[in-house]
CSV table of C-alpha atoms in Angstrom, one decimal:
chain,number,residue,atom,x,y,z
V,1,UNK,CA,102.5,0.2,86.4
V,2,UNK,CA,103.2,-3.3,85.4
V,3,UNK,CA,100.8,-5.7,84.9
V,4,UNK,CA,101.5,-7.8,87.6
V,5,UNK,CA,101.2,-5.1,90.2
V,6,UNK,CA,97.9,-4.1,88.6
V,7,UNK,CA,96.5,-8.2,88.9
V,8,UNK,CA,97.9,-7.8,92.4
V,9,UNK,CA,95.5,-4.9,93.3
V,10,UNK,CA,92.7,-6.3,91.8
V,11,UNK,CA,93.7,-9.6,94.0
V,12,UNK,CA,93.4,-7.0,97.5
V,13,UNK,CA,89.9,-5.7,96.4
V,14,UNK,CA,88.5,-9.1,95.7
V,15,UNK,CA,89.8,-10.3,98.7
V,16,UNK,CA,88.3,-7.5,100.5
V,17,UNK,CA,84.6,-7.5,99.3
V,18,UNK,CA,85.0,-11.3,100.0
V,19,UNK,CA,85.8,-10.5,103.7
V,20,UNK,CA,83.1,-8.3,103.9
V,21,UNK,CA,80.5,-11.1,103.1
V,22,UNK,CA,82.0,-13.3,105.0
V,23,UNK,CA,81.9,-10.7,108.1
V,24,UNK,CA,78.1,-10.8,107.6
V,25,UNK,CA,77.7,-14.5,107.1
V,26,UNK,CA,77.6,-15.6,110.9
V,27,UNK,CA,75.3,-13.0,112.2
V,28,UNK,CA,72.6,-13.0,109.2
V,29,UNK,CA,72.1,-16.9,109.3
V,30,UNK,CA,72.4,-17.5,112.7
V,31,UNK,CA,71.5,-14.8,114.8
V,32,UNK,CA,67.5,-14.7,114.7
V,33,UNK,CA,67.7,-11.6,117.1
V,34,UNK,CA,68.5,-9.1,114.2
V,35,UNK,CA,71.9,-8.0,116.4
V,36,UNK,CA,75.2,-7.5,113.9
V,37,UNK,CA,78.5,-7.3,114.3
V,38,UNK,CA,79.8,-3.7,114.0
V,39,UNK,CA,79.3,-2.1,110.7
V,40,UNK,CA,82.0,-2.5,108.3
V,41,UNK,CA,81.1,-0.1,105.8
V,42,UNK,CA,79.7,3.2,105.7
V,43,UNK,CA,78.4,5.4,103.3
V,44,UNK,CA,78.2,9.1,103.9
V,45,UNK,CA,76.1,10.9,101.4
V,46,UNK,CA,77.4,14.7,102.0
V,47,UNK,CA,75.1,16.5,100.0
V,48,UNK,CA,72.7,15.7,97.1
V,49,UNK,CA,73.3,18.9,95.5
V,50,UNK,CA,75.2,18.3,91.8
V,51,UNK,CA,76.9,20.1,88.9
V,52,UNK,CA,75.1,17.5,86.2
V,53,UNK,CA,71.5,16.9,85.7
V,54,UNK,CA,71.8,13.6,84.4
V,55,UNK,CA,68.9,12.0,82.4
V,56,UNK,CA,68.3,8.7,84.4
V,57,UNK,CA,69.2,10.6,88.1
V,58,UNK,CA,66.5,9.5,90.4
V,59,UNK,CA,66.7,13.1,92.1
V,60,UNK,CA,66.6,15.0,88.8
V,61,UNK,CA,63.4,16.5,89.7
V,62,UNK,CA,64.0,17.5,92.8
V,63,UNK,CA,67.7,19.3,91.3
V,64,UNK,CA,65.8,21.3,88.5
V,65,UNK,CA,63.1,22.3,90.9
V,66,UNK,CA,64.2,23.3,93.8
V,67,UNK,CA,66.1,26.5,94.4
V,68,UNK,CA,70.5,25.7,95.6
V,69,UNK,CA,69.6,27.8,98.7
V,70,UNK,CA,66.7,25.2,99.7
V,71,UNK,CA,68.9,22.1,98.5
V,72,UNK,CA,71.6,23.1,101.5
V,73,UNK,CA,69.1,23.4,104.1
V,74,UNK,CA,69.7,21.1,106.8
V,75,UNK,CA,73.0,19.4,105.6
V,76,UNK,CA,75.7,18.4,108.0
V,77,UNK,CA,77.7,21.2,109.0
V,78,UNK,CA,81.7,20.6,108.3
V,79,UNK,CA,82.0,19.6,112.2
V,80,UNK,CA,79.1,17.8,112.3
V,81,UNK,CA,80.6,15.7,109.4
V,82,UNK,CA,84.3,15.3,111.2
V,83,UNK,CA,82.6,14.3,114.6
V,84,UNK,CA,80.6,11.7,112.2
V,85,UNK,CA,83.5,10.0,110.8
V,86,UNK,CA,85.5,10.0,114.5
V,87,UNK,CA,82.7,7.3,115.0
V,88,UNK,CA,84.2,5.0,112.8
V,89,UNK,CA,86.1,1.7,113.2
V,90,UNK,CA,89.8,2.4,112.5
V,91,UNK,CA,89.4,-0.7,110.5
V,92,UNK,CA,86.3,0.2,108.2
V,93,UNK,CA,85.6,1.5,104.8
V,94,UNK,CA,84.0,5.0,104.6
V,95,UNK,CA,82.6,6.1,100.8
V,96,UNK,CA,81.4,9.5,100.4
V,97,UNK,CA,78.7,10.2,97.9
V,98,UNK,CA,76.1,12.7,96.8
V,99,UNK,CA,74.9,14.6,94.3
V,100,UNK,CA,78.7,15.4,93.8
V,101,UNK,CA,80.4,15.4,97.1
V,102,UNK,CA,82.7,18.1,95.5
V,103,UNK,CA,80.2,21.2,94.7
V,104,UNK,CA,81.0,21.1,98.8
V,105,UNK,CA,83.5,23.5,99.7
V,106,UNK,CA,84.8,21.5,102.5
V,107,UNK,CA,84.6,18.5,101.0
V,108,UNK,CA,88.6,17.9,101.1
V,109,UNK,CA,89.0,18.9,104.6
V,110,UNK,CA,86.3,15.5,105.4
V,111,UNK,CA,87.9,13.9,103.4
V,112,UNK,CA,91.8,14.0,104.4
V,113,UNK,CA,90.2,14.0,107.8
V,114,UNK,CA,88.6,10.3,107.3
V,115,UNK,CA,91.6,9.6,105.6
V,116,UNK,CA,94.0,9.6,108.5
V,117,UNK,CA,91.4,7.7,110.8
V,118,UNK,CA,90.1,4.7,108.0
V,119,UNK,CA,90.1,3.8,104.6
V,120,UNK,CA,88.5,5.9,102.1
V,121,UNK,CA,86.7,5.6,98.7
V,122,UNK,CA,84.6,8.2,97.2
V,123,UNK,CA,82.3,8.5,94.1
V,124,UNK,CA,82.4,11.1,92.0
V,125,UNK,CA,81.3,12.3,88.8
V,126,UNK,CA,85.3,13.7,88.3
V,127,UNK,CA,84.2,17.1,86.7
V,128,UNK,CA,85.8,18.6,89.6
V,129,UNK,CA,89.2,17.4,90.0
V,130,UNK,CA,91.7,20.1,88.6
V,131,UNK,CA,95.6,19.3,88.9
V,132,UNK,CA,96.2,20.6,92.2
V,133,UNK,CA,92.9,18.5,93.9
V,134,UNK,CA,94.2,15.5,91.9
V,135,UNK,CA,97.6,15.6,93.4
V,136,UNK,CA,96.0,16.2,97.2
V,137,UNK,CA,93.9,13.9,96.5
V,138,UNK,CA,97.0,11.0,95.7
V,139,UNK,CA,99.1,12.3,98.7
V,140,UNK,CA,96.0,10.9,101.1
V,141,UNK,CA,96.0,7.8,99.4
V,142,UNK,CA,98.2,4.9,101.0
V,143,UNK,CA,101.2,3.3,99.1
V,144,UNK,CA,99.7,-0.4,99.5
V,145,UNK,CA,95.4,-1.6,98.6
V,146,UNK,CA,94.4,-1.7,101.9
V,147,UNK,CA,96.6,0.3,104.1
V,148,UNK,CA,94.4,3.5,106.3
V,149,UNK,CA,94.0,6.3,103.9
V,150,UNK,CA,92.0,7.0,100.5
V,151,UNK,CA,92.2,3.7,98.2
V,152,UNK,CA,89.2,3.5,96.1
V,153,UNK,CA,88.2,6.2,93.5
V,154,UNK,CA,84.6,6.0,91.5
V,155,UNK,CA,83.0,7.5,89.0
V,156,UNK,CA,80.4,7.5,86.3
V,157,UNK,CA,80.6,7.0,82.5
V,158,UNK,CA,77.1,6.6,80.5
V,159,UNK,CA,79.2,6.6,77.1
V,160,UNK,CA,81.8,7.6,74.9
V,161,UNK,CA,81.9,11.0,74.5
V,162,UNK,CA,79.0,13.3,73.1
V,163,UNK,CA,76.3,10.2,74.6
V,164,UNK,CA,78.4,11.0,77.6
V,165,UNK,CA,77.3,14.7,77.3
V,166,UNK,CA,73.8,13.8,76.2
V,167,UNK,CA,72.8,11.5,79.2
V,168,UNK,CA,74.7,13.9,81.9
V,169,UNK,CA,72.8,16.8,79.8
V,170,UNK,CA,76.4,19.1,79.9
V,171,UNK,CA,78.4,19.8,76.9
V,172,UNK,CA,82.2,18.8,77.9
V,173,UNK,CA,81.2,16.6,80.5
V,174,UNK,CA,82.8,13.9,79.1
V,175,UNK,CA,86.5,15.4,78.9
V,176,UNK,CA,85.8,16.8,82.1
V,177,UNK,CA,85.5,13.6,83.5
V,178,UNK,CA,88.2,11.5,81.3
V,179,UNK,CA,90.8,14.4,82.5
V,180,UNK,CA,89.7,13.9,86.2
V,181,UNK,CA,90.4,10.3,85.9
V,182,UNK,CA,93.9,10.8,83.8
V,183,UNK,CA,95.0,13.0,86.7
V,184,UNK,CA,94.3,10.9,89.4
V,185,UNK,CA,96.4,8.3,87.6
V,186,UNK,CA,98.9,10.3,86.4
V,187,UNK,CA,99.4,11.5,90.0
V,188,UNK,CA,99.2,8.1,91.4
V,189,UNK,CA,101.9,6.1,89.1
V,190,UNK,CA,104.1,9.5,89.7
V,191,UNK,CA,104.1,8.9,93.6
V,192,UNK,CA,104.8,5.1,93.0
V,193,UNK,CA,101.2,4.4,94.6
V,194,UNK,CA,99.0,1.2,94.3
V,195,UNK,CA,96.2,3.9,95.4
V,196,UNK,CA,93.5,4.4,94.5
V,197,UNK,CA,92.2,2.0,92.6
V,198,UNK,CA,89.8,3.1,90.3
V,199,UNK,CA,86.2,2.2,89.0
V,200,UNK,CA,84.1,3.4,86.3
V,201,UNK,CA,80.4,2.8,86.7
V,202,UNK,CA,78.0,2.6,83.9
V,203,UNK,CA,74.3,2.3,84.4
V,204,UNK,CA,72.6,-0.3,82.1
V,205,UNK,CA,69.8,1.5,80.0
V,206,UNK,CA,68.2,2.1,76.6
V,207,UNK,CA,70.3,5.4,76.2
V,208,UNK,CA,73.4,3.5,75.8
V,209,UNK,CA,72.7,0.1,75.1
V,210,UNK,CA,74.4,0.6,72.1
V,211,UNK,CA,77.3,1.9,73.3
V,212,UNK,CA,78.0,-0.2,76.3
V,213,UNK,CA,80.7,-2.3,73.7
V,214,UNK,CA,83.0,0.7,73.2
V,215,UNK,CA,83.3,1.3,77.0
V,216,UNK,CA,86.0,-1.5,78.2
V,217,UNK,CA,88.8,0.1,75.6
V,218,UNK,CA,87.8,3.8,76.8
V,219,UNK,CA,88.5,3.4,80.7
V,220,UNK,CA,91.1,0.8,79.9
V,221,UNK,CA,93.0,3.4,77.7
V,222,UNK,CA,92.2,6.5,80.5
V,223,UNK,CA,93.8,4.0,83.4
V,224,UNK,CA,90.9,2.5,84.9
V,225,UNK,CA,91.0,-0.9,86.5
V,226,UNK,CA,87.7,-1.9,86.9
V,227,UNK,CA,84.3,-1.3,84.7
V,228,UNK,CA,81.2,-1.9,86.7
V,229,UNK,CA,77.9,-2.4,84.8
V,230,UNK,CA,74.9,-2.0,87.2
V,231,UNK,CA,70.6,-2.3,87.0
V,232,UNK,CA,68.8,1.2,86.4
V,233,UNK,CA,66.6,1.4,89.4
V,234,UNK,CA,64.0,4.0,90.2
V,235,UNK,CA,62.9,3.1,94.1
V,236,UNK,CA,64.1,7.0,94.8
V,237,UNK,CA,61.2,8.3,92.6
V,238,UNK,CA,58.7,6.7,95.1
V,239,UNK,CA,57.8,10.1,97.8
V,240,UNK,CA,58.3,9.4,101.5
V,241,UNK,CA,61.0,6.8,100.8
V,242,UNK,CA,62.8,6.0,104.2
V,243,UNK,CA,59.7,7.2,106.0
V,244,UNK,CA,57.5,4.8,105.6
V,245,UNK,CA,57.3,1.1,106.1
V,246,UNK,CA,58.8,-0.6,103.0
V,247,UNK,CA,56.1,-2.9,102.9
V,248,UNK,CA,53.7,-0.8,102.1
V,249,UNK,CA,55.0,-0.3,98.5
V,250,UNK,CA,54.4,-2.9,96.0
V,251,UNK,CA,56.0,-3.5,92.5
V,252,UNK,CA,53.1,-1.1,90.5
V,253,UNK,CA,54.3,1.8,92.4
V,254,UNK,CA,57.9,1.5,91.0
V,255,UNK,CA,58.6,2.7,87.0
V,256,UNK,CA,60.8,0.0,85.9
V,257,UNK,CA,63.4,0.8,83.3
V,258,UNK,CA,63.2,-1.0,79.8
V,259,UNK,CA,65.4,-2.5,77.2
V,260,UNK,CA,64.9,-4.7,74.2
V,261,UNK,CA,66.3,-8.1,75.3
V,262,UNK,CA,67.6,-9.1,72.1
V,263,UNK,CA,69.4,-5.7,72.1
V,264,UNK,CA,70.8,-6.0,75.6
V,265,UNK,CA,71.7,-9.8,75.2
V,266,UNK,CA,73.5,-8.7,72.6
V,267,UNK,CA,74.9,-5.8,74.3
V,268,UNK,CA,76.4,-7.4,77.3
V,269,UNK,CA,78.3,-10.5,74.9
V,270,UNK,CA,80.1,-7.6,73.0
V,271,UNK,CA,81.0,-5.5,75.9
V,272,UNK,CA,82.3,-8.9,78.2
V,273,UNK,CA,84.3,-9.5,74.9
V,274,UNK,CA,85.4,-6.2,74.8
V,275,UNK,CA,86.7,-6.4,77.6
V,276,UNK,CA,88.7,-9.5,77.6
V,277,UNK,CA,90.0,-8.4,74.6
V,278,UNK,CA,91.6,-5.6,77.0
V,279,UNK,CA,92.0,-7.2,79.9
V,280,UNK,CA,89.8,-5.0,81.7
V,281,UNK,CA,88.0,-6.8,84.4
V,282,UNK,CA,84.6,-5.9,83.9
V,283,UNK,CA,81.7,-6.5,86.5
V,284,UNK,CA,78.3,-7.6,86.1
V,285,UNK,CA,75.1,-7.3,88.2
V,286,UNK,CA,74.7,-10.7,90.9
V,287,UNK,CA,72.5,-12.5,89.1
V,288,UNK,CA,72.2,-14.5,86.1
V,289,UNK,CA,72.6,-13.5,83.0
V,290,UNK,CA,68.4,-14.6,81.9
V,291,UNK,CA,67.3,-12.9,85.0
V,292,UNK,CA,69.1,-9.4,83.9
V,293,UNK,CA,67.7,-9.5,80.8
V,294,UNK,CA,64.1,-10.4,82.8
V,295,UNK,CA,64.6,-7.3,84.7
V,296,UNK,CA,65.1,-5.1,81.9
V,297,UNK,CA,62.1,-7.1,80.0
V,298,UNK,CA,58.6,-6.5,82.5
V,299,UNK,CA,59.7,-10.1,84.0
V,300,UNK,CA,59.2,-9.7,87.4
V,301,UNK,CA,62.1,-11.5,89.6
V,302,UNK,CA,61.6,-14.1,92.1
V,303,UNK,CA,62.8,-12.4,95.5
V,304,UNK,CA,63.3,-16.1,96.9
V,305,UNK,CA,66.1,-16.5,94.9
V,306,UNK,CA,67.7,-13.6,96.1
V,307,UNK,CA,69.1,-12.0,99.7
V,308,UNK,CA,70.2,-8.8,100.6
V,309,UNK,CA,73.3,-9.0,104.1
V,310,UNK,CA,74.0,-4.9,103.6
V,311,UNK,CA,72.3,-4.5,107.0
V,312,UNK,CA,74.4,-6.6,108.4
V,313,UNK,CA,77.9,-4.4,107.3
V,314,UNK,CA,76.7,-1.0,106.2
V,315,UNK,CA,75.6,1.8,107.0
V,316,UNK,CA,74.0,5.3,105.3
V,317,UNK,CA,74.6,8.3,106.8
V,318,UNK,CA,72.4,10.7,104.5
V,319,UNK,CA,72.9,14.6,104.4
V,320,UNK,CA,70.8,16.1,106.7
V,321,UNK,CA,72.2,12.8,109.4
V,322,UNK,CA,69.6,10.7,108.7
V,323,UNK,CA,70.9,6.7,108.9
V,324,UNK,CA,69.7,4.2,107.1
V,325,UNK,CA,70.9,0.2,106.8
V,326,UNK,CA,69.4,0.8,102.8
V,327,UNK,CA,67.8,4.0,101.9
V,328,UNK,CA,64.2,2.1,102.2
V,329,UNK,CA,64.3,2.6,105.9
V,330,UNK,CA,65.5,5.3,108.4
V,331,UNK,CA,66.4,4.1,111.8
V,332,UNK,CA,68.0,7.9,113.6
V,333,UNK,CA,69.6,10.5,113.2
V,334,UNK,CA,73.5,11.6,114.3
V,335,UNK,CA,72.2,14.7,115.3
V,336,UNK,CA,70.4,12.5,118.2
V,337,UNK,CA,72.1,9.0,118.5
V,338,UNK,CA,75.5,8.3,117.9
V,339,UNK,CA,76.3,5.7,115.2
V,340,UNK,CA,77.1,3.0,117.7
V,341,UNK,CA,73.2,3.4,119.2
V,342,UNK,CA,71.6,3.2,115.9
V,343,UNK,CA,73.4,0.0,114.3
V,344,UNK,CA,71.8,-2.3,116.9
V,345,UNK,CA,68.9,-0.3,118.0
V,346,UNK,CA,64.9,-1.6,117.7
V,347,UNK,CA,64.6,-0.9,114.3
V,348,UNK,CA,67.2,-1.9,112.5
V,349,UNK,CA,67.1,-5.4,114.4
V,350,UNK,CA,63.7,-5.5,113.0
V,351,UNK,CA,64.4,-4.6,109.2
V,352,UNK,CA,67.1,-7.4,110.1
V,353,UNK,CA,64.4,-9.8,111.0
V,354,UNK,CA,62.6,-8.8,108.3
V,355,UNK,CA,65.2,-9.1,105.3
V,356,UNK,CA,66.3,-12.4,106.7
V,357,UNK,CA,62.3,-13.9,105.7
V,358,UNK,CA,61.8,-12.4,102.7
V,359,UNK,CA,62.6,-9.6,101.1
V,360,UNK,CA,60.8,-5.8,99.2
V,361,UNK,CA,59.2,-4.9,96.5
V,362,UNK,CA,61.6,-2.0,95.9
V,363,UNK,CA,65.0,-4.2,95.9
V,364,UNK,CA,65.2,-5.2,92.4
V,365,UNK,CA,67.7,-3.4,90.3
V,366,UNK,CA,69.7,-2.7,93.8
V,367,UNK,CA,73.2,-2.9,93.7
V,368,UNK,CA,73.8,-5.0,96.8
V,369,UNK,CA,71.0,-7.5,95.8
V,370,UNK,CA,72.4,-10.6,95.4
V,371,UNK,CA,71.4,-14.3,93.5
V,372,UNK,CA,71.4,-17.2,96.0
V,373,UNK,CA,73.1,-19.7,93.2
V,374,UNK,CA,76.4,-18.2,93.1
V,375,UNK,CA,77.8,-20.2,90.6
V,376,UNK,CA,74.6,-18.9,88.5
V,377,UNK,CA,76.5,-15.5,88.7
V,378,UNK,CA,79.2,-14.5,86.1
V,379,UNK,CA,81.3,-11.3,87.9
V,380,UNK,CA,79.8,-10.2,91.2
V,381,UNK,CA,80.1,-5.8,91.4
V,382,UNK,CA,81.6,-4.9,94.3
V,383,UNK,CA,79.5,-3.4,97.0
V,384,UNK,CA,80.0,0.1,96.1
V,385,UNK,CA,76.3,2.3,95.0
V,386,UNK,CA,75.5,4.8,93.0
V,387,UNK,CA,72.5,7.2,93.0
V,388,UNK,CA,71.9,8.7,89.6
């Protein structure tokens, strides 16, 4: 694929995530009510159940401990998943997310079902993805960013190989992954495809601060069009999370990840050289560069500077059909309310309410926690989450 088809994807996905903020931008500053617009995105965690036990996964207790039979309990059936996604806006984005959404059996059949009705993205650690899945997988995919189908594939890279294997604590997860991603691409550019674009996640932390420099020419050599670089965050260790009022927890309860800041300053100029030595676009967390290094420092971040629209465009549909607007709240479940009940019901318009005064404890380090001073940002991430 030439370069100038790749710039032109890149184009389509920034001109996306800049629609989506826009879509939000009427309702969150000047609708006092806490009513939204219909949700634009929506993010459908299909099981928490995973093949990796990964060293900085917020549910790595709960994986070790708990017995596979006990994990499954209460999950959405395969029906209960399809009558889920029928909900959904033809014109919306629908990521799917775990755990690893494809230790599910049925897992393909949700997906080339949402496929035909929106456009799809999932995250995925790619361990899974053998030739023949790689190749379904492409045929669902659209020929043109944008068009109804599967366009955005994600995954999650700690490291160049054995620090790979280390964090994700499996031997071969590395190649597993790398191969996963070289399919998908191979089976893509084969069919002539734009789709899908794919993103590598990292997760900023001390186990691979080291590293982070090496990463732009790894996923730039496997295919990859876009390296994010997001905050560690730890608000899933807190118990009753989504069941409680998020007010109640304050920044004590939380164990905040740390990393030198001389060694992470330096980190992050030799990885965003790195990667314009590649021309890999690389993303960074929205916020300045001072205040990332804060975060990772025992600097606590000044909320007023920051605001958070995600419950004005999406929406998390966890595995057992709880819904969320961020996973610090629960406002229904599918098994009772249809989606179109719980997007505008007395809850969320309050969290709304809420998160347009001032914002939690528990939102630093999120993903879709954004700095006020825009032009204090360097490379905004797009609004895609991982857990784990």
């Amino acid at each position: 694929m030439s370069i100038t088809e790749k710039e032109s994807r890149l184009r389509v996905a920034n001109l996306y995530e800049f629609a989506q903020r826009a879509y939000s931008a009427i309702p969150y500053k000047y609708l006092n009510n806490g009513y939204a617009f219909p949700a634009w995105h929506y993010y459908m965690e299909v099981t928490r159940r995973c093949n990796l036990r990964c060293k900085m996964c917020q549910y790595i207790d709960w994986l070790e401990n708990v017995p596979i039979k006990k994990q499954m309990e209460g999950e959405l059936s395969t029906e209960e998943w399809l009558h889920v996604v029928d909900q959904v806006q033809r014109w919306s984005l629908i990521t799917f997310t775990g755990g690893e959404a494809f230790v599910r059996k049925d897992f393909m059949e949700i997906l080339g079902h949402a496929s035909k009705k929106a456009r799809t993205h999932f995250i995925s650690n790619a361990t899974m993805i053998p030739e023949e899945r790689a190749e379904a997988i492409v045929e669902l995919a659209p020929r043109r960013l944008g068009g109804i189908g599967f366009n955005f594939a994600g995954t999650s890279i700690e490291g160049p190989g054995e620090r790979h294997d280390e964090i994700r604590v499996m031997r071969g997860a590395w190649d597993r992954t790398m191969n996963g991603i070289r399919r998908l691409c191979e089976y893509r550019d084969r069919a002539g495809k734009q789709c899908p674009l794919i993103h590598v996640t990292t997760v900023i932390q001390q186990a691979n601060v080291d590293v982070l420099h090496l990463m732009p020419k790894m996923v730039k050599d496997a295919g990859v069009d876009v390296l994010n670089l997001v905050t560690e965050t730890r608000m899933h260790d807190l118990p009753d999370l989504g069941d409680v009022d998020p007010q109640t927890y304050s920044f004590e309860d939380l164990r905040w990840p740390r990393v030198e800041r001389g060694l992470l300053a330096e980190a992050l100029n030799k990885t965003v050289e790195a990667a314009r030595e590649v021309g890999l676009e690389l993303r960074l967390p929205r916020m300045p560069r001072e205040e990332l290094l804060d975060y990772y420092d025992d600097v606590r971040l000044d909320l007023k500077n920051y605001e958070c629209r995600n419950a004005w465009n999406t929406l998390f549909i966890g595995r057992q059909g709880n819904v969320y607007p961020c996973w610090i709240i629960k406002v229904g479940n599918v098994r009772e309310n249809n989606l179109k009940e719980l997007w505008n019901n007395a809850t969320m318009r309050g969290f709304r309410q809420t998160c347009q005064k001032k914002l939690f404890a528990l939102c630093p380090g999120c993903c879709f926690l954004e700095h006020k001073n825009e032009r204090a940002q360097e490379k905004a991430t797009p609004a895609v989450a991982t857990v784990g």
